[in-house]
């Protein structure tokens, strides 16, 4: 797995490339037992299919979370 610095760099690159795509609702980091991965939250399966499995050698975890809304 990747260390924090590698994961941060990969997150920045992926956020720049995919962060504005329709269906992507968040890009962040997630700690896993062996280090860090980039976590991408998406609305649906269609958006999930557009996200790469790795970025610069760092694993990417895609999670389908649905729509994100604020309560008001």
PDB file of C-alpha atoms in Angstrom:
ATOM      1  CA  UNK A   1       0.000   0.000   0.000  1.00  0.00           C
ATOM      2  CA  UNK A   2       0.927   3.643  -0.129  1.00  0.00           C
ATOM      3  CA  UNK A   3       2.170   6.037   2.482  1.00  0.00           C
ATOM      4  CA  UNK A   4       0.372   9.275   3.291  1.00  0.00           C
ATOM      5  CA  UNK A   5       2.489  11.500   1.012  1.00  0.00           C
ATOM      6  CA  UNK A   6       1.945   9.222  -2.004  1.00  0.00           C
ATOM      7  CA  UNK A   7      -1.771   9.025  -1.308  1.00  0.00           C
ATOM      8  CA  UNK A   8      -2.079  12.807  -0.968  1.00  0.00           C
ATOM      9  CA  UNK A   9      -0.370  13.356  -4.321  1.00  0.00           C
ATOM     10  CA  UNK A  10      -2.599  10.764  -6.002  1.00  0.00           C
ATOM     11  CA  UNK A  11      -5.694  12.315  -4.420  1.00  0.00           C
ATOM     12  CA  UNK A  12      -4.810  15.751  -5.765  1.00  0.00           C
ATOM     13  CA  UNK A  13      -4.270  14.371  -9.261  1.00  0.00           C
ATOM     14  CA  UNK A  14      -7.504  12.354  -9.240  1.00  0.00           C
ATOM     15  CA  UNK A  15      -9.502  15.245  -7.783  1.00  0.00           C
ATOM     16  CA  UNK A  16      -8.249  17.504 -10.576  1.00  0.00           C
ATOM     17  CA  UNK A  17      -9.130  14.936 -13.238  1.00  0.00           C
ATOM     18  CA  UNK A  18     -12.365  13.424 -11.906  1.00  0.00           C
ATOM     19  CA  UNK A  19     -13.618  15.723  -9.174  1.00  0.00           C
ATOM     20  CA  UNK A  20     -15.877  17.688 -11.489  1.00  0.00           C
ATOM     21  CA  UNK A  21     -17.339  14.684 -13.313  1.00  0.00           C
ATOM     22  CA  UNK A  22     -21.050  14.173 -13.027  1.00  0.00           C
ATOM     23  CA  UNK A  23     -21.714  11.643 -10.299  1.00  0.00           C
ATOM     24  CA  UNK A  24     -18.560  12.233  -8.229  1.00  0.00           C
ATOM     25  CA  UNK A  25     -19.581  13.674  -4.856  1.00  0.00           C
ATOM     26  CA  UNK A  26     -16.275  13.539  -2.999  1.00  0.00           C
ATOM     27  CA  UNK A  27     -12.589  12.626  -3.202  1.00  0.00           C
ATOM     28  CA  UNK A  28     -10.560  11.970  -0.074  1.00  0.00           C
ATOM     29  CA  UNK A  29      -8.142   9.643   1.684  1.00  0.00           C
ATOM     30  CA  UNK A  30      -8.888   6.525   3.669  1.00  0.00           C
ATOM     31  CA  UNK A  31      -6.556   4.765   6.049  1.00  0.00           C
ATOM     32  CA  UNK A  32      -6.400   1.004   5.590  1.00  0.00           C
ATOM     33  CA  UNK A  33      -4.353  -1.542   7.564  1.00  0.00           C
ATOM     34  CA  UNK A  34      -1.476  -1.408   5.067  1.00  0.00           C
ATOM     35  CA  UNK A  35      -1.368   2.380   4.515  1.00  0.00           C
ATOM     36  CA  UNK A  36      -3.628   4.755   2.603  1.00  0.00           C
ATOM     37  CA  UNK A  37      -5.915   4.669  -0.428  1.00  0.00           C
ATOM     38  CA  UNK A  38      -7.761   7.374  -2.316  1.00  0.00           C
ATOM     39  CA  UNK A  39     -11.495   7.151  -1.646  1.00  0.00           C
ATOM     40  CA  UNK A  40     -13.964   8.415  -4.218  1.00  0.00           C
ATOM     41  CA  UNK A  41     -17.629   8.739  -3.280  1.00  0.00           C
ATOM     42  CA  UNK A  42     -19.994   8.532  -6.237  1.00  0.00           C
ATOM     43  CA  UNK A  43     -23.754   8.676  -6.788  1.00  0.00           C
ATOM     44  CA  UNK A  44     -24.195   5.499  -8.815  1.00  0.00           C
ATOM     45  CA  UNK A  45     -22.642   2.550 -10.633  1.00  0.00           C
ATOM     46  CA  UNK A  46     -22.308   4.508 -13.871  1.00  0.00           C
ATOM     47  CA  UNK A  47     -20.098   7.094 -12.164  1.00  0.00           C
ATOM     48  CA  UNK A  48     -18.143   4.338 -10.391  1.00  0.00           C
ATOM     49  CA  UNK A  49     -17.211   2.745 -13.707  1.00  0.00           C
ATOM     50  CA  UNK A  50     -15.449   5.953 -14.783  1.00  0.00           C
ATOM     51  CA  UNK A  51     -12.974   5.953 -11.878  1.00  0.00           C
ATOM     52  CA  UNK A  52      -9.584   4.231 -12.304  1.00  0.00           C
ATOM     53  CA  UNK A  53      -8.529   1.433  -9.938  1.00  0.00           C
ATOM     54  CA  UNK A  54      -5.177   3.106  -9.246  1.00  0.00           C
ATOM     55  CA  UNK A  55      -3.584   6.515  -9.646  1.00  0.00           C
ATOM     56  CA  UNK A  56       0.212   6.730  -9.746  1.00  0.00           C
ATOM     57  CA  UNK A  57       0.419   3.328  -8.066  1.00  0.00           C
ATOM     58  CA  UNK A  58      -1.994   4.254  -5.262  1.00  0.00           C
ATOM     59  CA  UNK A  59      -5.123   2.123  -4.912  1.00  0.00           C
ATOM     60  CA  UNK A  60      -8.496   3.833  -5.376  1.00  0.00           C
ATOM     61  CA  UNK A  61     -11.557   2.727  -3.408  1.00  0.00           C
ATOM     62  CA  UNK A  62     -14.860   3.731  -4.989  1.00  0.00           C
ATOM     63  CA  UNK A  63     -17.930   3.862  -2.734  1.00  0.00           C
ATOM     64  CA  UNK A  64     -21.455   4.372  -4.062  1.00  0.00           C
ATOM     65  CA  UNK A  65     -23.132   6.733  -1.604  1.00  0.00           C
ATOM     66  CA  UNK A  66     -26.064   8.035  -3.617  1.00  0.00           C
ATOM     67  CA  UNK A  67     -27.071  11.694  -3.594  1.00  0.00           C
ATOM     68  CA  UNK A  68     -25.662  13.936  -0.874  1.00  0.00           C
ATOM     69  CA  UNK A  69     -28.143  16.518   0.400  1.00  0.00           C
ATOM     70  CA  UNK A  70     -28.256  18.995   3.223  1.00  0.00           C
ATOM     71  CA  UNK A  71     -31.233  19.022   5.500  1.00  0.00           C
ATOM     72  CA  UNK A  72     -32.825  22.349   5.894  1.00  0.00           C
TER      73      UNK A  72
END
